[in-house]
Coordinates of C-alpha atoms in Angstrom, one line a residue:
L1 CA 55.1 41.1 14.3
I2 CA 51.9 43.1 13.8
L3 CA 51.6 41.6 10.2
F4 CA 52.2 38.1 11.5
Q5 CA 49.5 38.5 14.2
S6 CA 47.1 39.8 11.5
L7 CA 47.8 36.8 9.3
I8 CA 47.3 34.5 12.3
G9 CA 44.0 36.2 13.0
R10 CA 42.8 35.9 9.4
I11 CA 43.8 32.2 9.3
E12 CA 41.9 31.5 12.5
K13 CA 38.9 33.3 11.2
W14 CA 39.0 31.3 8.0
Q15 CA 39.4 28.0 9.9
E16 CA 36.3 28.7 11.9
E17 CA 34.4 29.5 8.7
A18 CA 35.7 26.3 7.1
R19 CA 34.9 24.1 10.1
A20 CA 31.4 25.6 10.2
A21 CA 30.9 24.9 6.5
V22 CA 32.0 21.2 7.0
E23 CA 29.7 20.7 9.9
H24 CA 26.9 22.4 8.0
C25 CA 27.4 19.9 5.1
K26 CA 27.1 17.0 7.5
S27 CA 23.7 18.4 8.7
E28 CA 20.3 17.1 7.5
N29 CA 20.0 19.9 4.9
P30 CA 23.4 20.5 3.3
E31 CA 21.9 21.8 0.0
T32 CA 22.0 25.3 1.3
T33 CA 25.8 25.4 0.7
S34 CA 26.8 24.8 -2.9
S35 CA 30.0 23.1 -4.1
S36 CA 31.0 26.4 -5.8
D37 CA 30.9 28.1 -2.4
L38 CA 33.0 25.4 -0.9
R39 CA 35.5 25.7 -3.7
D40 CA 35.7 29.5 -3.2
L41 CA 36.4 28.8 0.5
V42 CA 39.2 26.3 -0.5
E43 CA 40.8 28.9 -2.8
R44 CA 40.8 31.5 0.0
G45 CA 42.5 29.0 2.3
Q46 CA 45.2 28.1 -0.2
E47 CA 46.1 31.8 -0.6
F48 CA 47.6 31.6 2.9
D49 CA 50.3 29.3 1.5
V50 CA 50.1 27.3 4.8
R51 CA 49.2 23.6 5.1
L52 CA 45.8 23.6 6.8
T53 CA 43.9 20.4 7.7
E54 CA 40.6 22.3 7.0
V55 CA 41.6 22.5 3.3
D56 CA 41.8 18.7 3.1
Q57 CA 38.5 18.4 5.0
L58 CA 36.9 20.8 2.5
W59 CA 38.2 18.9 -0.5
R60 CA 36.8 15.7 1.0
T61 CA 33.5 17.3 1.7
I62 CA 33.3 18.5 -1.9
E63 CA 34.1 15.0 -3.2
M64 CA 31.4 13.6 -1.0
R65 CA 28.8 16.1 -2.1
E66 CA 29.6 15.5 -5.8
W67 CA 29.6 11.8 -5.3
S68 CA 26.3 11.9 -3.6
V69 CA 24.8 13.9 -6.5
Q70 CA 26.0 11.4 -9.0
A71 CA 24.9 8.4 -6.9
K72 CA 21.5 10.0 -6.4
H73 CA 21.1 10.5 -10.1
V74 CA 21.7 6.8 -10.8
L75 CA 19.6 5.5 -7.9
E76 CA 16.7 7.7 -8.8
W77 CA 16.7 6.5 -12.4
A78 CA 13.3 4.7 -12.9
T79 CA 11.3 3.1 -15.6
T80 CA 8.0 4.5 -16.6
D81 CA 4.9 3.1 -18.3
G82 CA 5.2 3.3 -22.1
M83 CA 8.8 4.6 -22.0
E84 CA 9.5 2.3 -25.0
N85 CA 7.1 4.5 -27.1
D86 CA 9.1 7.7 -26.3
D87 CA 10.9 9.1 -29.3
E88 CA 14.0 9.6 -27.1
F89 CA 14.0 6.1 -25.7
L90 CA 17.2 5.0 -27.4
S91 CA 19.0 8.3 -26.7
R92 CA 18.1 8.4 -23.1
E93 CA 21.0 9.0 -20.6
R94 CA 22.4 5.7 -19.4
W95 CA 25.5 4.6 -17.6
K96 CA 28.2 2.0 -18.4
A97 CA 29.1 -0.7 -15.8
D98 CA 32.7 0.7 -15.5
D99 CA 31.3 4.1 -14.6
I100 CA 29.2 2.6 -11.8
L101 CA 32.1 0.5 -10.6
R102 CA 34.2 3.6 -10.4
L103 CA 31.4 5.4 -8.5
I104 CA 31.2 2.4 -6.0
S105 CA 35.0 2.5 -5.5
D106 CA 35.0 6.2 -4.8
G107 CA 32.0 5.8 -2.5
S108 CA 33.7 3.1 -0.5
R109 CA 36.7 5.3 0.0
L110 CA 34.7 8.3 1.0
F111 CA 32.0 6.6 3.1
S112 CA 33.9 3.7 4.8
N113 CA 31.7 3.6 7.9
E114 CA 28.3 3.6 6.1
G115 CA 25.8 0.8 7.0
P116 CA 24.2 -1.8 4.7
S117 CA 21.5 0.7 3.5
S118 CA 24.1 3.1 2.3
P119 CA 24.1 4.5 -1.3
V120 CA 27.3 2.6 -2.0
N121 CA 25.5 -0.7 -1.2
A122 CA 22.5 0.3 -3.2
L123 CA 24.7 1.0 -6.2
H124 CA 26.4 -2.3 -5.8
S125 CA 23.0 -4.1 -5.7
R126 CA 21.7 -2.3 -8.7
L127 CA 24.8 -3.0 -10.7
K128 CA 24.7 -6.7 -9.8
T129 CA 21.1 -6.9 -11.0
A130 CA 21.9 -5.1 -14.2
L131 CA 24.9 -7.4 -15.0
L132 CA 22.7 -10.4 -14.4
A133 CA 20.1 -9.0 -16.8
E134 CA 22.8 -8.4 -19.3
S135 CA 23.9 -12.0 -19.1
K136 CA 20.4 -13.1 -19.7
V137 CA 20.2 -10.9 -22.8
E138 CA 23.4 -12.4 -24.2
R139 CA 22.1 -15.9 -23.6
L140 CA 18.8 -15.1 -25.4
F141 CA 20.6 -13.6 -28.4
A142 CA 22.9 -16.6 -28.6
D143 CA 20.0 -19.0 -28.5
P144 CA 19.0 -20.0 -32.1
S145 CA 15.5 -21.0 -31.0
G146 CA 14.7 -17.6 -29.4
S147 CA 11.4 -16.2 -30.4
E148 CA 9.7 -12.8 -30.2
G149 CA 7.7 -14.1 -27.3
D150 CA 10.9 -14.8 -25.4
L151 CA 12.1 -11.2 -26.2
D152 CA 8.9 -9.8 -24.7
S153 CA 9.1 -12.0 -21.7
L154 CA 12.7 -11.2 -20.9
W155 CA 12.2 -7.4 -21.4
S156 CA 9.3 -7.5 -18.8
E157 CA 11.7 -9.1 -16.4
I158 CA 14.8 -6.9 -16.9
R159 CA 13.3 -3.5 -17.9
E160 CA 14.2 -2.1 -14.5
S161 CA 17.9 -2.5 -15.6
D162 CA 17.3 -0.4 -18.7
W163 CA 19.7 2.2 -17.2
L164 CA 22.7 0.0 -18.2
N165 CA 24.6 1.2 -21.2
S166 CA 26.2 -1.9 -22.9
K167 CA 26.3 -3.4 -26.4
A168 CA 24.0 -6.3 -25.3
M169 CA 21.4 -4.0 -23.8
D170 CA 21.6 -1.6 -26.8
N171 CA 20.9 -4.6 -29.1
M172 CA 18.0 -5.6 -26.8
R173 CA 16.4 -2.2 -27.0
E174 CA 16.8 -1.8 -30.8
E175 CA 15.4 -5.3 -31.3
L176 CA 12.5 -4.6 -29.0
L177 CA 11.6 -1.5 -30.9
R178 CA 12.0 -3.2 -34.3
V179 CA 9.7 -6.1 -33.3
R180 CA 7.0 -3.8 -31.9
A181 CA 7.2 -1.5 -35.0
V182 CA 6.8 -4.5 -37.3
R183 CA 3.9 -5.9 -35.3
D184 CA 2.1 -2.5 -35.4
R185 CA 2.5 -2.2 -39.1
A186 CA 1.7 -5.9 -39.8
V187 CA -1.5 -5.9 -37.9
D188 CA -2.7 -2.8 -39.6
K189 CA -6.0 -3.6 -41.4
E190 CA -5.0 -1.5 -44.4
I191 CA -1.7 -2.6 -46.0
T192 CA 0.1 -1.7 -49.3
L193 CA 2.8 -3.5 -51.3
V194 CA 5.3 -0.9 -50.3
D195 CA 4.5 -1.5 -46.6
C196 CA 4.9 -5.3 -47.1
I197 CA 8.3 -4.9 -48.7
E198 CA 9.5 -2.5 -46.0
V199 CA 8.3 -4.6 -43.1
I200 CA 9.8 -7.8 -44.6
K201 CA 13.1 -6.0 -44.8
E202 CA 12.8 -5.2 -41.1
C203 CA 11.9 -8.8 -40.4
E204 CA 15.1 -10.0 -42.2
L205 CA 17.2 -7.7 -40.0
S206 CA 15.6 -9.1 -36.8
K207 CA 16.9 -12.3 -35.2
F208 CA 13.5 -13.0 -33.6
L209 CA 11.3 -12.2 -36.6
L210 CA 13.2 -13.9 -39.4
N211 CA 11.3 -17.0 -40.5
S212 CA 8.6 -16.4 -37.8
E213 CA 4.9 -16.9 -38.5
L214 CA 4.5 -13.1 -39.0
H215 CA 7.4 -13.1 -41.5
K216 CA 5.9 -15.9 -43.5
K217 CA 2.5 -14.2 -43.5
L218 CA 4.0 -11.0 -44.8
L219 CA 5.9 -12.9 -47.5
T220 CA 2.6 -14.5 -48.6
A221 CA 0.9 -11.1 -48.7
R222 CA 3.8 -9.6 -50.7
D223 CA 3.8 -12.4 -53.2
D224 CA 0.0 -12.1 -53.7
L225 CA 0.3 -8.3 -54.2
L226 CA 3.2 -8.8 -56.7
K227 CA 1.0 -11.2 -58.7
F228 CA -1.9 -8.8 -58.5
T229 CA 0.3 -5.9 -59.6
Q230 CA 1.7 -7.9 -62.5
R231 CA -1.8 -8.9 -63.6
L232 CA -3.0 -5.3 -63.5
M233 CA 0.0 -4.2 -65.4
N234 CA -0.9 -6.7 -68.1
L235 CA -4.5 -5.5 -68.1
F236 CA -4.1 -1.8 -67.8
Q237 CA -0.7 -0.6 -69.0
K238 CA 0.2 -0.1 -72.6
P239 CA 3.6 -1.5 -73.8
S240 CA 4.9 2.1 -73.7
S241 CA 3.0 3.9 -70.9
Y242 CA 3.4 7.4 -69.5
Y243 CA 1.3 6.5 -66.4
N244 CA 1.7 4.1 -63.6
L245 CA -1.2 2.0 -62.3
V246 CA -2.5 4.6 -59.8
E247 CA -2.5 7.3 -62.4
I248 CA -4.4 5.1 -64.8
I249 CA -7.0 3.7 -62.4
R250 CA -8.0 6.9 -60.5
D251 CA -9.7 9.8 -62.2
R252 CA -7.5 12.5 -63.7
E253 CA -6.0 15.0 -61.3
D254 CA -4.5 17.3 -64.0
I255 CA -7.7 18.9 -65.3
A256 CA -7.7 22.1 -63.1
A257 CA -4.0 22.7 -64.0
L258 CA -4.7 22.1 -67.7
V259 CA -7.6 24.5 -67.6
E260 CA -5.3 27.1 -66.2
G261 CA -2.9 26.5 -69.0
Q262 CA -0.1 24.9 -67.0
V263 CA 2.4 22.7 -68.8
I264 CA 2.3 19.2 -67.4
P265 CA 4.9 16.9 -69.0
R266 CA 4.7 13.1 -68.9
F267 CA 7.6 10.7 -68.8
L268 CA 7.8 7.1 -70.0
V269 CA 7.4 4.7 -67.1
D270 CA 10.6 2.7 -67.1
S271 CA 10.9 1.6 -63.5
P272 CA 11.1 -2.2 -63.2
A273 CA 10.0 -2.2 -59.5
P274 CA 6.3 -3.3 -59.1
E275 CA 6.0 -1.2 -56.0
D276 CA 6.6 2.0 -58.0
Q277 CA 3.3 1.4 -59.7
W278 CA 1.6 2.3 -56.4
V279 CA 3.9 5.1 -55.1
Q280 CA 1.0 7.6 -54.8
L281 CA -0.7 5.5 -52.3
R282 CA 1.9 6.5 -49.7
E283 CA 0.2 9.9 -49.6
F284 CA -2.8 8.4 -47.7
S285 CA -2.9 7.1 -44.2
S286 CA -6.1 5.1 -44.7
C287 CA -8.4 3.7 -47.3
A288 CA -11.0 6.2 -46.2
E289 CA -8.7 9.1 -46.9
M290 CA -7.8 7.6 -50.3
K291 CA -11.5 7.1 -51.2
Q292 CA -12.2 10.7 -50.3
H293 CA -9.4 11.7 -52.6
L294 CA -10.9 9.6 -55.4
Y295 CA -14.4 11.1 -54.9
T296 CA -13.0 14.6 -55.0
L297 CA -11.1 13.9 -58.3
R298 CA -14.3 12.4 -59.8
D299 CA -16.3 15.5 -58.8
Q300 CA -13.7 17.8 -60.2
Q301 CA -13.6 15.9 -63.5
R302 CA -17.3 16.2 -63.8
A303 CA -17.3 19.9 -63.0
L304 CA -14.3 21.0 -65.0
I305 CA -14.3 18.8 -68.1
G306 CA -16.6 21.4 -69.8
S307 CA -14.1 24.2 -68.9
L308 CA -11.2 22.1 -70.3
Q309 CA -13.1 21.5 -73.5
E310 CA -13.8 25.2 -73.9
A311 CA -10.2 26.2 -73.1
N312 CA -8.7 23.6 -75.5
S313 CA -11.0 24.6 -78.3
K314 CA -9.5 28.1 -78.1
R315 CA -5.9 26.8 -78.0
S316 CA -3.7 26.0 -80.9
T317 CA -2.1 22.7 -81.7
V318 CA 1.2 24.0 -80.4
D319 CA -0.4 24.5 -77.0
T320 CA -1.9 21.0 -76.7
C321 CA 0.0 18.5 -78.9
V322 CA 2.6 16.2 -77.3
C323 CA 5.3 17.9 -79.3
A324 CA 4.5 21.2 -77.7
S325 CA 6.5 22.9 -80.4
S326 CA 5.9 25.6 -83.0
S327 CA 8.6 23.9 -85.1
G328 CA 6.5 20.7 -85.1
P329 CA 5.2 19.0 -88.3
Q330 CA 4.3 21.5 -90.9
N331 CA 1.0 21.1 -92.8
S332 CA 0.2 18.0 -90.7
D333 CA -3.3 16.6 -90.4
I334 CA -4.9 17.3 -87.1
L335 CA -6.8 15.1 -84.7
V336 CA -9.1 16.5 -81.9
C337 CA -9.7 14.5 -78.8
I338 CA -13.5 14.0 -78.5
L339 CA -13.3 14.1 -74.7
C340 CA -10.9 17.1 -73.8
R341 CA -10.9 18.8 -77.3
A342 CA -7.1 19.0 -77.3
K343 CA -5.6 19.1 -80.8
Y344 CA -2.8 16.8 -82.0
H345 CA -0.6 16.4 -85.1
V346 CA -1.4 13.0 -86.6
S347 CA 2.3 12.4 -87.0
C348 CA 2.7 12.9 -83.2
C349 CA 0.0 10.5 -82.3
E350 CA 0.0 6.7 -81.8
W351 CA -2.8 4.4 -82.7
D352 CA -4.5 2.6 -79.8
P353 CA -6.5 -0.6 -80.4
F354 CA -9.2 0.7 -78.1
L355 CA -10.1 3.3 -80.8
D356 CA -11.4 0.5 -82.9
R357 CA -14.3 0.1 -80.4
L358 CA -15.3 3.7 -81.0
P359 CA -17.1 5.2 -84.1
E360 CA -14.8 5.9 -87.0
G361 CA -13.2 9.3 -86.5
A362 CA -13.5 9.3 -82.7
Y363 CA -10.1 9.9 -81.2
L364 CA -9.0 9.9 -77.5
C365 CA -5.7 11.5 -76.7
V366 CA -2.9 10.1 -74.5
R367 CA -4.1 12.1 -71.5
C368 CA -7.7 10.8 -71.7
L369 CA -6.9 7.2 -72.8
R370 CA -4.2 6.4 -70.3
G371 CA -4.6 2.6 -70.2
R372 CA -5.8 -0.4 -72.3
R373 CA -9.4 -0.3 -71.0
P374 CA -9.8 -3.9 -69.9
C375 CA -13.2 -5.4 -69.3
I376 CA -14.7 -5.2 -65.8
E377 CA -14.9 -9.0 -65.4
D378 CA -11.1 -9.4 -65.9
V379 CA -10.3 -6.7 -63.4
Q380 CA -12.8 -8.1 -60.9
A381 CA -11.1 -11.5 -61.2
A382 CA -7.7 -10.0 -60.6
C383 CA -8.9 -8.5 -57.3
N384 CA -9.1 -12.1 -55.9
L385 CA -5.4 -12.5 -56.2
A386 CA -4.5 -10.1 -53.4
P387 CA -5.5 -9.4 -49.7
A388 CA -8.9 -7.7 -49.6
N389 CA -7.6 -5.2 -47.0
S390 CA -4.8 -3.8 -49.2
M391 CA -5.1 -0.3 -50.5
E392 CA -4.3 -1.5 -54.0
V393 CA -7.4 -3.8 -54.1
V394 CA -9.6 -1.1 -52.6
L395 CA -8.5 1.3 -55.3
V396 CA -9.2 -1.1 -58.1
R397 CA -12.6 -2.1 -56.6
E398 CA -13.6 1.5 -56.5
L399 CA -12.9 1.7 -60.3
V400 CA -14.9 -1.5 -60.9
C401 CA -17.8 -0.1 -58.9
R402 CA -17.6 3.1 -60.9
G403 CA -17.6 1.2 -64.1
R404 CA -20.7 -0.8 -63.1
E405 CA -22.5 2.4 -62.0
L406 CA -21.8 4.0 -65.4
A407 CA -23.1 0.9 -67.1
C408 CA -26.3 1.1 -65.2
E409 CA -26.6 4.9 -65.9
A410 CA -25.9 4.2 -69.6
K411 CA -28.6 1.5 -69.8
T412 CA -31.2 3.8 -68.2
L413 CA -30.2 6.5 -70.6
L414 CA -30.5 4.2 -73.6
A415 CA -33.9 3.2 -72.5
D416 CA -35.1 6.8 -72.1
V417 CA -33.6 7.7 -75.5
A418 CA -35.4 4.7 -77.1
V419 CA -38.7 5.8 -75.6
L420 CA -38.5 9.4 -77.0
G421 CA -37.2 8.2 -80.3
G422 CA -36.9 11.5 -82.1
E423 CA -35.4 14.9 -81.0
L424 CA -34.1 14.9 -77.5
S425 CA -35.0 17.5 -74.9
D426 CA -32.3 19.9 -73.6
E427 CA -32.2 18.1 -70.3
L428 CA -31.8 14.7 -71.9
K429 CA -29.1 16.1 -74.2
D430 CA -27.1 17.4 -71.2
R431 CA -27.6 14.0 -69.5
T432 CA -26.4 12.2 -72.6
Q433 CA -23.4 14.4 -72.9
S434 CA -22.4 13.8 -69.2
I435 CA -22.8 10.1 -69.3
V436 CA -21.0 9.7 -72.7
E437 CA -18.1 11.7 -71.3
S438 CA -18.0 9.7 -68.1
V439 CA -18.0 6.4 -70.1
M440 CA -15.2 7.6 -72.3
A441 CA -13.2 8.7 -69.3
C442 CA -13.6 5.5 -67.3
E443 CA -10.6 3.1 -67.5
V444 CA -12.7 -0.1 -67.4
L445 CA -15.1 -1.4 -69.9
D446 CA -18.5 -3.1 -69.8
M447 CA -18.3 -5.1 -73.0
D448 CA -22.1 -5.1 -73.4
I449 CA -22.7 -1.4 -72.9
L450 CA -19.9 0.2 -75.0
P451 CA -21.3 -0.9 -78.5
K452 CA -24.7 0.4 -77.5
V453 CA -23.2 3.7 -76.3
A454 CA -21.2 4.1 -79.6
P455 CA -24.2 5.7 -81.5
L456 CA -24.5 8.3 -78.7
I457 CA -20.8 9.1 -79.0
Q458 CA -21.3 9.6 -82.7
K459 CA -24.3 11.8 -82.0
T460 CA -22.8 14.0 -79.3
C461 CA -19.4 14.5 -81.1
C462 CA -20.6 14.3 -84.7
S463 CA -19.1 17.6 -85.8
I464 CA -15.6 16.6 -84.6
I465 CA -15.8 13.0 -85.8
D466 CA -17.1 13.7 -89.3
S467 CA -14.4 16.3 -89.9
Q468 CA -11.4 14.1 -89.0
K469 CA -12.3 10.7 -90.4
K470 CA -9.5 11.0 -93.0
S471 CA -6.9 11.9 -90.3
W472 CA -8.2 9.1 -88.2
S473 CA -7.7 6.6 -91.0
L474 CA -4.2 7.9 -91.7
L475 CA -3.3 7.3 -88.0
R476 CA -4.8 3.8 -88.1
E477 CA -2.8 2.8 -91.2
R478 CA 0.5 4.3 -90.0
P479 CA 3.0 1.8 -88.5
A480 CA 3.7 2.3 -84.8
R481 CA 7.0 3.8 -83.8
S482 CA 9.7 1.4 -83.1
T483 CA 11.0 3.5 -80.2
P484 CA 8.5 5.5 -78.0
M485 CA 9.2 9.1 -77.1
P486 CA 10.8 9.2 -73.7
F487 CA 8.8 12.3 -72.7
I488 CA 5.9 14.2 -74.1
F489 CA 4.3 17.7 -73.5
I490 CA 7.6 19.3 -72.8
R491 CA 8.3 22.7 -74.4
P492 CA 11.8 22.5 -75.9
K493 CA 14.4 24.8 -74.3
R494 CA 17.4 26.1 -76.1
G495 CA 20.5 24.7 -74.5
K496 CA 24.2 25.5 -74.8
R497 CA 26.1 24.5 -77.9
N498 CA 28.6 21.8 -77.4
S499 CA 31.9 21.3 -79.2
N500 CA 30.0 19.8 -82.1
G501 CA 27.9 22.8 -82.5
K502 CA 24.8 21.0 -81.4
H503 CA 22.4 22.0 -78.7
S504 CA 22.5 20.2 -75.5
S505 CA 20.3 20.5 -72.4
K506 CA 20.0 18.7 -69.1
K507 CA 16.8 17.6 -67.4
E508 CA 16.3 16.5 -63.9
R509 CA 13.3 14.8 -62.5
K510 CA 12.3 14.7 -58.9
R511 CA 9.6 12.8 -57.2
S512 CA 8.4 14.7 -54.2
R513 CA 5.6 14.3 -51.8
V514 CA 2.4 15.7 -53.3
V515 CA 0.1 17.8 -51.1
Y516 CA -3.4 17.8 -52.6
H517 CA -5.1 21.1 -52.2
Q518 CA -8.7 22.1 -51.8
D519 CA -9.1 25.6 -50.5
D520 CA -11.1 26.4 -47.4
E521 CA -11.5 30.0 -48.5
T522 CA -14.6 30.8 -50.5
C523 CA -14.3 31.6 -54.2
S524 CA -16.6 34.6 -55.0
A525 CA -17.6 33.3 -58.4
D526 CA -21.4 32.7 -58.9
T527 CA -20.6 29.0 -59.5
C528 CA -17.4 27.8 -57.9
L529 CA -16.0 24.7 -59.6
K530 CA -14.0 23.7 -56.5
P531 CA -10.7 23.0 -58.2
Y532 CA -8.6 20.4 -56.5
G533 CA -4.9 19.6 -57.1
E534 CA -1.3 20.3 -56.2
T535 CA -1.7 24.0 -57.1
V536 CA -4.8 26.1 -57.4
G537 CA -4.6 29.6 -59.0
W538 CA -6.4 32.6 -57.4
I539 CA -6.7 36.2 -58.5
L540 CA -7.9 39.3 -56.5
C541 CA -10.2 42.0 -57.7
E542 CA -8.5 45.3 -57.3
A543 CA -11.4 47.5 -57.9
G544 CA -12.3 47.8 -54.2
C545 CA -14.4 44.7 -53.4
A546 CA -11.3 42.6 -52.6
R547 CA -12.9 39.4 -53.7
W548 CA -10.9 36.4 -54.6
Y549 CA -11.6 34.1 -57.5
H550 CA -10.2 30.8 -58.8
Y551 CA -8.8 31.1 -62.3
V552 CA -10.9 28.2 -63.6
C553 CA -14.1 29.7 -62.1
I554 CA -13.8 32.9 -64.2
G555 CA -12.3 31.3 -67.4
M556 CA -8.9 32.7 -66.8
T557 CA -5.5 30.9 -67.5
A558 CA -2.3 31.4 -65.6
E559 CA -0.8 32.9 -68.7
S560 CA -3.5 35.5 -69.1
A561 CA -3.3 36.4 -65.4
K562 CA 0.4 37.2 -65.8
S563 CA -0.3 39.4 -68.8
L564 CA -3.0 41.4 -66.9
P565 CA -1.7 44.6 -65.2
S566 CA -4.8 44.4 -63.0
Y567 CA -8.1 42.5 -62.6
I568 CA -11.5 44.0 -62.0
C569 CA -14.2 41.4 -61.5
Y570 CA -17.5 41.4 -63.4
R571 CA -19.3 42.7 -60.3
C572 CA -17.2 45.8 -60.1
S573 CA -16.7 46.5 -63.8
S574 CA -19.2 48.7 -65.6
S575 CA -18.4 46.8 -68.8
T576 CA -17.5 43.3 -69.8
Q577 CA -13.8 44.3 -70.3
Q578 CA -11.2 43.6 -67.7
V579 CA -9.2 46.6 -66.9
A580 CA -5.5 46.0 -66.2
Q581 CA -2.9 47.1 -63.7
H582 CA -1.1 44.4 -61.8
P583 CA -2.5 41.0 -61.1
V584 CA -2.4 39.6 -57.6
A585 CA -2.4 35.8 -58.1
V586 CA -1.4 32.9 -56.0

């Protein structure tokens, strides 16, 4: 009896606590009691193993609280300005119509006596509006005459119903983002052939952009750029070229790496896609950024060409020839490039018709003579084939301007040389050397100026030209290869022997995004050459001054840096010798 009375007492105490909790949840501030607290209270009541009405009341209260939270979440969902530009716009939490119907049904059961302003009625009204919006979307997508303007107009009308998760609304959102993205790219003042092709593909995926005025405009721009590209390929590219159009037209970017002694292979351009001719332009977000890149390359070429000439003069044919092999042609005649001073086996070289325009014995290698060297007028005329705001046209016009500037400089130089007549001053010799090198490096020709500059080429490079006229003639008379080499400047690697006893090796080429590098740190050399490229070599003086130097600024190669145990700069060394320990190079 005592135990029974104790049980009755505990049940009554629990009932009072349960009724208080239910009443508290009906008050104006029910958040102070959590659903987990109520569930704990239910579990305690169920432990009595007695049917208690308070347990049912608590369960109903829990359902009502959880329903209210879900309903509030849906009803508080709101649109925001510019929400379409949010990266998470498509992945934002949304609800299906069935989920809201189920929520309305549960709410009607739990809140049967609520008035017209109840959350249940608000949910019903919101769902009705969203379903009406969905039907409008379906009609628009079914209408063959629907335009992008209709899409914008409808979205402005129904964007308040963006909370609805359905196939029609998903299509609407995806189409809206596609149209806006295409517009943003199409109205860009600076376009490329690659951009045109990609945007046209997006237009063809869009019901509202296909065959639109914007689509037709893009098709015209693409066709013009394709004609322009084909025309430039005919003007610039050799039948067997190791460079695409960008690599031919812009100044060389490999000079710093070659001065350091890096191996830079070239592969035969075999891609039939015209857009691949401009793939490097994707590295730039604007024409201004591209122009800055061109100017930097030009400054680097002017600053480092002397260092490259000096480095190549000290290197053997094995280090500079396209075969890059010690087992190359034996006792072969040698040709030296008059611009970079690299040495080549005659049997490894190919004759280029442009060499006929130079003095007999003057040879330009495959790195220095990358294209056909068309005349400026033909290149200028080709620029009229494409939109003036395209990066491709801007790039080519920069080359044309550079060619005309060099022609003016050469004319002024020729006039000064004619006035002096005899022996040139040291200053004029340096100026002549610089202008001659720039003219030989430029990939467009002024037909009037080149024959007049030819005597200066003969004069500045006479020692090289006179010594290799025989080799030059041998190359000129030799028939061209029927099959071009698929790659050049690759050092052969010994591969595994196959079943036939022959060596085999595998090569894999990757095209990755290039990050051009110009260091913000200060090089401690007296004259910093400001190397610019994909990689820039540095070395640290370990004698105590802790100064950093570019390889190219102190006449060092990557190979020599590796062989040095240590480097002591000329400021710290008591002699001109470099003492070695361990190089710190990056």
